[in-house]
Coordinates of C-alpha atoms and ligand atoms in Angstrom, one line a residue:
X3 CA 47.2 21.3 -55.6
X4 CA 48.2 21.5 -52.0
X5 CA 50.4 23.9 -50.6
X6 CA 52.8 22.2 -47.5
X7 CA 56.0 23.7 -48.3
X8 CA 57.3 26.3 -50.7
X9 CA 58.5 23.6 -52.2
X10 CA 55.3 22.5 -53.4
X11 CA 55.3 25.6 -56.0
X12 CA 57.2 25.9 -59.0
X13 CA 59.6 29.4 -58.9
X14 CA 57.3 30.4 -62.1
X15 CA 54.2 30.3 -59.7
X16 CA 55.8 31.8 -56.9
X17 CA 56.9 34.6 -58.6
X18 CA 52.8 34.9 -60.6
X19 CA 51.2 35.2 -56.8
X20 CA 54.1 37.6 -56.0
X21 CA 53.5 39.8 -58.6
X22 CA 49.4 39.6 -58.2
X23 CA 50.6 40.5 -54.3
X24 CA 51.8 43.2 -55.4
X25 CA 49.5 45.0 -57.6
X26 CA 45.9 45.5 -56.6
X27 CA 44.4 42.6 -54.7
X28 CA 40.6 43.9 -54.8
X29 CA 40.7 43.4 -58.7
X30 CA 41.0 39.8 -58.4
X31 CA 37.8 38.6 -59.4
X32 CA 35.8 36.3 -57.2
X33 CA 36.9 33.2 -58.4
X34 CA 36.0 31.0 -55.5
X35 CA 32.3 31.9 -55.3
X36 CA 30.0 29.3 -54.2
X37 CA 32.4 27.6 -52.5
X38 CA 33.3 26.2 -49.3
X39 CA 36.8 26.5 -47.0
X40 CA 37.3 24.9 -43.6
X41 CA 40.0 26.3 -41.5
X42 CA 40.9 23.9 -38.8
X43 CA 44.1 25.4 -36.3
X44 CA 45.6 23.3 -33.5
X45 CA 47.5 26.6 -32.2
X46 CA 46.4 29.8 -32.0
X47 CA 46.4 32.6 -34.5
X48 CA 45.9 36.2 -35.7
X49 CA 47.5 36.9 -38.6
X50 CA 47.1 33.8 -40.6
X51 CA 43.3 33.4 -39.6
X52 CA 42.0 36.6 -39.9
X53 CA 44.1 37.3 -43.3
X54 CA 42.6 34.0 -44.9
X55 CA 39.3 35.3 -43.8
X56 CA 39.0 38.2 -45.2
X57 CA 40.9 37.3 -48.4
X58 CA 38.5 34.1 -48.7
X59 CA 35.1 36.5 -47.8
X60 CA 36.8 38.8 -50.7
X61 CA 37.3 35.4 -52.7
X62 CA 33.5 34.5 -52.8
X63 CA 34.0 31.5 -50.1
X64 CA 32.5 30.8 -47.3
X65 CA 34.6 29.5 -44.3
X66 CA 33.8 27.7 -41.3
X67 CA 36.4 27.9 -38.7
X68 CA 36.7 25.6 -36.0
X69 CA 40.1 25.1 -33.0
X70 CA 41.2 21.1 -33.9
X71 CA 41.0 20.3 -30.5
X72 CA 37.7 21.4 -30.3
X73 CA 36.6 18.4 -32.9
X74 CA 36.8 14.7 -33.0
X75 CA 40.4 15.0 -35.0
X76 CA 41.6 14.7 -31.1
X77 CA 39.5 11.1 -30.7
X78 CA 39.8 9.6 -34.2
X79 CA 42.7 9.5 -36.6
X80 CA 43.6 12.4 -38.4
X81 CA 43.6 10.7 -41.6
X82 CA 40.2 9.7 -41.4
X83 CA 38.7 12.8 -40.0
X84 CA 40.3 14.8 -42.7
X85 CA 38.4 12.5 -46.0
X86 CA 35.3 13.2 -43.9
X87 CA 35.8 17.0 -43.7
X88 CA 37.0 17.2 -47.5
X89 CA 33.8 16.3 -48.4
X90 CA 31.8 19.0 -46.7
X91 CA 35.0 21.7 -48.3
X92 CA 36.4 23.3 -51.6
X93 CA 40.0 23.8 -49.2
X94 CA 41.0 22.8 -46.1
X95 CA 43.7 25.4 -44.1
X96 CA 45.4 23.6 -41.2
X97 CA 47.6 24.9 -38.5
X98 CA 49.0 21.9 -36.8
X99 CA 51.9 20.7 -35.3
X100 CA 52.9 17.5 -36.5
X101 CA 54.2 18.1 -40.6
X102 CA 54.3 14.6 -41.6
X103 CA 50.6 13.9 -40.2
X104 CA 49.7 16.7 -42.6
X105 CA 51.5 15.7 -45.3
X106 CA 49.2 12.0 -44.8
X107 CA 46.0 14.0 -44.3
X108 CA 46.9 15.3 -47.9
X109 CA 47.1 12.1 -49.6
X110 CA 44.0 10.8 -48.0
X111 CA 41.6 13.5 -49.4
X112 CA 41.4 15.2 -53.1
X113 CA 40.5 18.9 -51.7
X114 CA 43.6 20.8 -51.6
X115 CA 45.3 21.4 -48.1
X116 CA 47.0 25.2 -47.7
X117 CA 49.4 24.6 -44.3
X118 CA 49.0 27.2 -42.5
X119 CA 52.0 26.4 -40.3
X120 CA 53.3 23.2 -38.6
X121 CA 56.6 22.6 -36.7
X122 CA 58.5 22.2 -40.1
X123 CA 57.1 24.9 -42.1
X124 CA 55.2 27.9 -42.4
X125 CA 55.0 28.4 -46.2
X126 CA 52.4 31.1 -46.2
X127 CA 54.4 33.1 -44.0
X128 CA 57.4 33.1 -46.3
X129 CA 55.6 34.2 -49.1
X130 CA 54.6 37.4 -46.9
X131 CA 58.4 37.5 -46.5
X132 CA 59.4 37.9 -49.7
X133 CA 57.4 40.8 -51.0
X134 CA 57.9 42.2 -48.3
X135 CA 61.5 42.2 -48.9
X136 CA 60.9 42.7 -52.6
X137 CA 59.4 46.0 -52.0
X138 CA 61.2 47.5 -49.4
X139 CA 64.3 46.6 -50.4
X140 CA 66.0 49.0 -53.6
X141 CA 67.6 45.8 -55.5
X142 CA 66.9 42.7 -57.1
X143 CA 66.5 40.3 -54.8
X144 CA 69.7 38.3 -56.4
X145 CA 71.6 41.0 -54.8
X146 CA 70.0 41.1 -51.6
X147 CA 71.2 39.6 -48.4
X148 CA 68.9 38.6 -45.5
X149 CA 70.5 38.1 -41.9
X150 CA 68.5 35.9 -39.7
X151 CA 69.2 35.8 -36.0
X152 CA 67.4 33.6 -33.3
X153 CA 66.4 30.3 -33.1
X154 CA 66.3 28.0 -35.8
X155 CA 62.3 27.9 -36.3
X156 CA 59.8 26.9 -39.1
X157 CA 59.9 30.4 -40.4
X158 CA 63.8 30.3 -40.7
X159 CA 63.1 27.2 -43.0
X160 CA 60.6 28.6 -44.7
X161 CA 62.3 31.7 -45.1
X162 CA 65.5 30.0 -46.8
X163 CA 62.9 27.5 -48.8
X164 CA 61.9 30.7 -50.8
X165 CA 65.3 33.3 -50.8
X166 CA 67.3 30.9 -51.6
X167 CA 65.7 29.7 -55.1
X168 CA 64.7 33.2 -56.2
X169 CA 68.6 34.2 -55.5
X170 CA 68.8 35.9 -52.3
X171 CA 72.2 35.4 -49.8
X172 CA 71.4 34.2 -46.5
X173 CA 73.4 34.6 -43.1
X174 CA 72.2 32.6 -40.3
X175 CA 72.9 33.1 -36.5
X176 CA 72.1 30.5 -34.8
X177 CA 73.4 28.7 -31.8
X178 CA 75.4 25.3 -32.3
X179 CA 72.9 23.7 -30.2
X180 CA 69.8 24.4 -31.9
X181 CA 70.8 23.8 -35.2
X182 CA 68.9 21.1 -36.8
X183 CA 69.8 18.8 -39.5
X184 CA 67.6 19.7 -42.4
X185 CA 67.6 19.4 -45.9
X186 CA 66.7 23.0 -47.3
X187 CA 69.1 24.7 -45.0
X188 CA 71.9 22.2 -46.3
X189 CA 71.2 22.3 -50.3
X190 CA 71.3 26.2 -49.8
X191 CA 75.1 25.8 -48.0
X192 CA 76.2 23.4 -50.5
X193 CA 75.0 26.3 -53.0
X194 CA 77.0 28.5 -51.1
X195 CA 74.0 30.8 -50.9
X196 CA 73.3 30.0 -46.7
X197 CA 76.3 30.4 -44.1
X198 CA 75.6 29.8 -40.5
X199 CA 77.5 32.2 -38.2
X200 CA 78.2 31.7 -34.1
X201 CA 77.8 35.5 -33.8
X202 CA 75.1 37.6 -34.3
X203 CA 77.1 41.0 -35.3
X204 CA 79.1 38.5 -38.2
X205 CA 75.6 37.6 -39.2
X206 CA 74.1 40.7 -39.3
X207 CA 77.0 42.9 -40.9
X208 CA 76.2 44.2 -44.3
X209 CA 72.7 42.8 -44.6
X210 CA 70.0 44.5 -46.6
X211 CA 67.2 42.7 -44.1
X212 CA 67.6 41.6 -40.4
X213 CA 64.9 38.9 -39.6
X214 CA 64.0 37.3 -36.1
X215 CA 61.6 35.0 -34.9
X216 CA 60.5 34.4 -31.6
X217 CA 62.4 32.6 -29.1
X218 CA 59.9 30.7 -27.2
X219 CA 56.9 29.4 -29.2
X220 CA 53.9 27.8 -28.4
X221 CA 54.1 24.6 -26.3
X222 CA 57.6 25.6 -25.5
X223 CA 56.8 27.7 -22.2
X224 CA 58.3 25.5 -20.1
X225 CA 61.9 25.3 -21.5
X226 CA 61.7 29.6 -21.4
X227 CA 64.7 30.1 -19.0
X228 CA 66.7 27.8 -21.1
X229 CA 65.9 29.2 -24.0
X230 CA 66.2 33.1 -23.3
X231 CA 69.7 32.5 -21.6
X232 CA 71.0 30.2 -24.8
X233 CA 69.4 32.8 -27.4
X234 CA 70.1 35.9 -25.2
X235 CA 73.4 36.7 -27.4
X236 CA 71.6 36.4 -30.3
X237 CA 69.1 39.3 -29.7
X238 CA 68.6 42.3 -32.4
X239 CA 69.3 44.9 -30.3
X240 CA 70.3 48.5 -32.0
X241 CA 73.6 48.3 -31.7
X242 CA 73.7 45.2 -33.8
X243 CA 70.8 47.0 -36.5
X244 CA 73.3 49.9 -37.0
X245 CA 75.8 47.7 -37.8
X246 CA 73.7 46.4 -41.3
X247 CA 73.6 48.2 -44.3
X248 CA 72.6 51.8 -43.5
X249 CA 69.0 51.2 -45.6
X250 CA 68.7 47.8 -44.3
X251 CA 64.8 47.0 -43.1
X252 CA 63.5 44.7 -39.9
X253 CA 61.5 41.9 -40.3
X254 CA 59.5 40.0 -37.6
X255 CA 57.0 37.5 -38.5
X256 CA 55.0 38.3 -35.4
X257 CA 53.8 38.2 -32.4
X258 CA 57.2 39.6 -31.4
X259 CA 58.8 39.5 -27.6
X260 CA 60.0 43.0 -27.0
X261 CA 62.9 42.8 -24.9
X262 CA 63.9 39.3 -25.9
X263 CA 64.9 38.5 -29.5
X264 CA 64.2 42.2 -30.2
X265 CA 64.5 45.5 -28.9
X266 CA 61.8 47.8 -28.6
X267 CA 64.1 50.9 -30.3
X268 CA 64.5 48.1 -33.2
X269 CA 61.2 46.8 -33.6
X270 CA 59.8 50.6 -33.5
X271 CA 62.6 51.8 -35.8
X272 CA 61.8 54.1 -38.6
X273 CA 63.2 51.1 -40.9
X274 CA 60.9 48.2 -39.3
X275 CA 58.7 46.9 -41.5
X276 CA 56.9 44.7 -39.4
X277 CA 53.4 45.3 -39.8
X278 CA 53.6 45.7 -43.8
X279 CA 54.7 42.1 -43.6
X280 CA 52.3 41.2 -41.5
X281 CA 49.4 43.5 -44.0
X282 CA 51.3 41.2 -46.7
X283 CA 50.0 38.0 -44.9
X284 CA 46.5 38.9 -47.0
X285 CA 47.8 40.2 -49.9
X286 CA 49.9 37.2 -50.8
X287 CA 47.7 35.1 -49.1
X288 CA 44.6 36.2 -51.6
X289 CA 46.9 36.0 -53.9
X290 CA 48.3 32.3 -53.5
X291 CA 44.2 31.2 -53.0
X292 CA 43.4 33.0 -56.2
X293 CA 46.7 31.3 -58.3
X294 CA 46.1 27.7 -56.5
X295 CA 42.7 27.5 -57.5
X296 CA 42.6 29.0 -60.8
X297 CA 44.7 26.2 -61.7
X298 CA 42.8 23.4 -60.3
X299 CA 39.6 25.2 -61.8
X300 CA 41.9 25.4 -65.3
X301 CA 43.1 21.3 -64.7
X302 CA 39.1 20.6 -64.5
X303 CA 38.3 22.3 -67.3
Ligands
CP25 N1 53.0 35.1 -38.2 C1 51.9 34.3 -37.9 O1 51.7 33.2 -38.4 O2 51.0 34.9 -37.1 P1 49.8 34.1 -36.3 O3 50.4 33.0 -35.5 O4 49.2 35.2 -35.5 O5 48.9 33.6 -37.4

């Protein structure tokens, strides 16, 4: 079973690896001994490598890690490189830009693919997200309401791809101009369970999470000045925390720009839970290798 999109999950497994998050991960038994993961990323990365690392070491696997444009997926066709490396690999965890390509390189090979974030999604991520809010937040999450400020990013779509199904409101402050046509963010308005807001205050008002993402990612350096002065509104400074619910928590999915989409007094706020989401990267990450294997181990059987 691969893993591209949230989507790829049914709710009933989504909420299995959030409940084996949740508990004790060093319980789960070593299910993937003996075998072999290759993590190939385009871009760089610290939370998403070295969380799959250690839960995959914890797992029984051994990985080999390797920068894509270090190998001959930059020469050759993607497609073909990737049947050749599913046959020297158990998994395969990609970081790459281009969605679609890996949503080809899944169909061409039988090992299952875990994205670890491309320009559409970032599905791992999300699944951080939502304990995350789960535990810190004193409700069911069909109660909770998640503000999200910034620039409309693969996290934001990941982020509605898994709060809206498990019930969770979402108010999204985003600037006319970079909002995107997409499918997820549409079914979720249509379900009246996502509203898009021009101001960032409107957004944020009565929310139980405020979440931002960066404004300038990778390969995106040389548009900064653009970006920073058509997101600069948008930025979570205290003044726009206060004005969410007086429990609410911060969320970041990390590396953060302090002084850009978020202010130092906010990300360093009593009620910032930024690095427990980012701890939550292994946690649900061991627990999403654990559930996804399991049941291709149980479909072989
Ligand atoms: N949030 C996240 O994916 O972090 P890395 O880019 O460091 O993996």
């Amino acid at each position: 079973m691969n893993f591209l999109t949230n989507r790829d999950i049914s709710l009933e497994l989504t909420h299995e690896i959030l409940a084996t998050a949740a508990g004790d991960v060093g319980d789960l038994p070593p299910l993937l001994q003996g075998k072999r993961a290759i993590l190939l990323f385009e871009k760089t990365s610290t939370r998403t490598r070295f969380s799959f690392e250690r839960a995959l070491g914890e797992l029984g696997c051994a990985t080999s890690y390797a920068d894509l444009r270090s190998t001959n997926f930059v020469k050759a066709h993607a497609v073909d490189e990737v049947r050749v490396i599913g046959d020297y690999a158990d998994l395969l965890l990609i970081r790459m830009g281009d969605h679609e390509l890996l949503a080809q390189m899944a169909e061409a090979t039988p090992v299952p693919i875990i994205n670890c974030m491309t320009d559409l999604a970032h599905p791992c991520q999300a699944l951080a997200d939502a304990l995350t809010i789960v535990q810190h937040c004193a409700k069911p999450l069909t109660e909770v309401t998640v503000a999200y400020a910034g620039d409309f990013t693969n996290v934001l779509r990941s982020l509605a791809e898994i709060c809206c199904p498990l019930g969770a409101q979402m108010k999204v402050a985003v600037p006319e101009p970079a909002r995107t046509s997409d499918p997820t963010i549409e079914q979720a308005q249509s379900q009246s369970q996502l509203t898009y807001f021009d101001n960032v205050a409107d957004a944020v008002r009565g929310a139980d999470v405020v979440y931002t993402d960066t404004w300038v990612s990778l390969g995106q350096e040389e548009e900064r000045s653009q970006r920073m002065e058509l997101f600069g509104p948008f930025a979570i400074t205290k003044e726009v925390f206060e004005s969410a619910n007086d429990t609410a928590i911060f969320m970041h999915c990390l590396p953060a720009e302090r002084g850009a989409e978020v202010a130092s007094d906010v990300f360093d706020h009593p009620r910032s839970v930024v690095f427990r989401q980012a701890y939550n990267r292994y946690t649900t990450g061991k627990a999403l290798l654990y559930h996804l294997l399991k049941a291709g181990t149980e479909r072989a059987a």
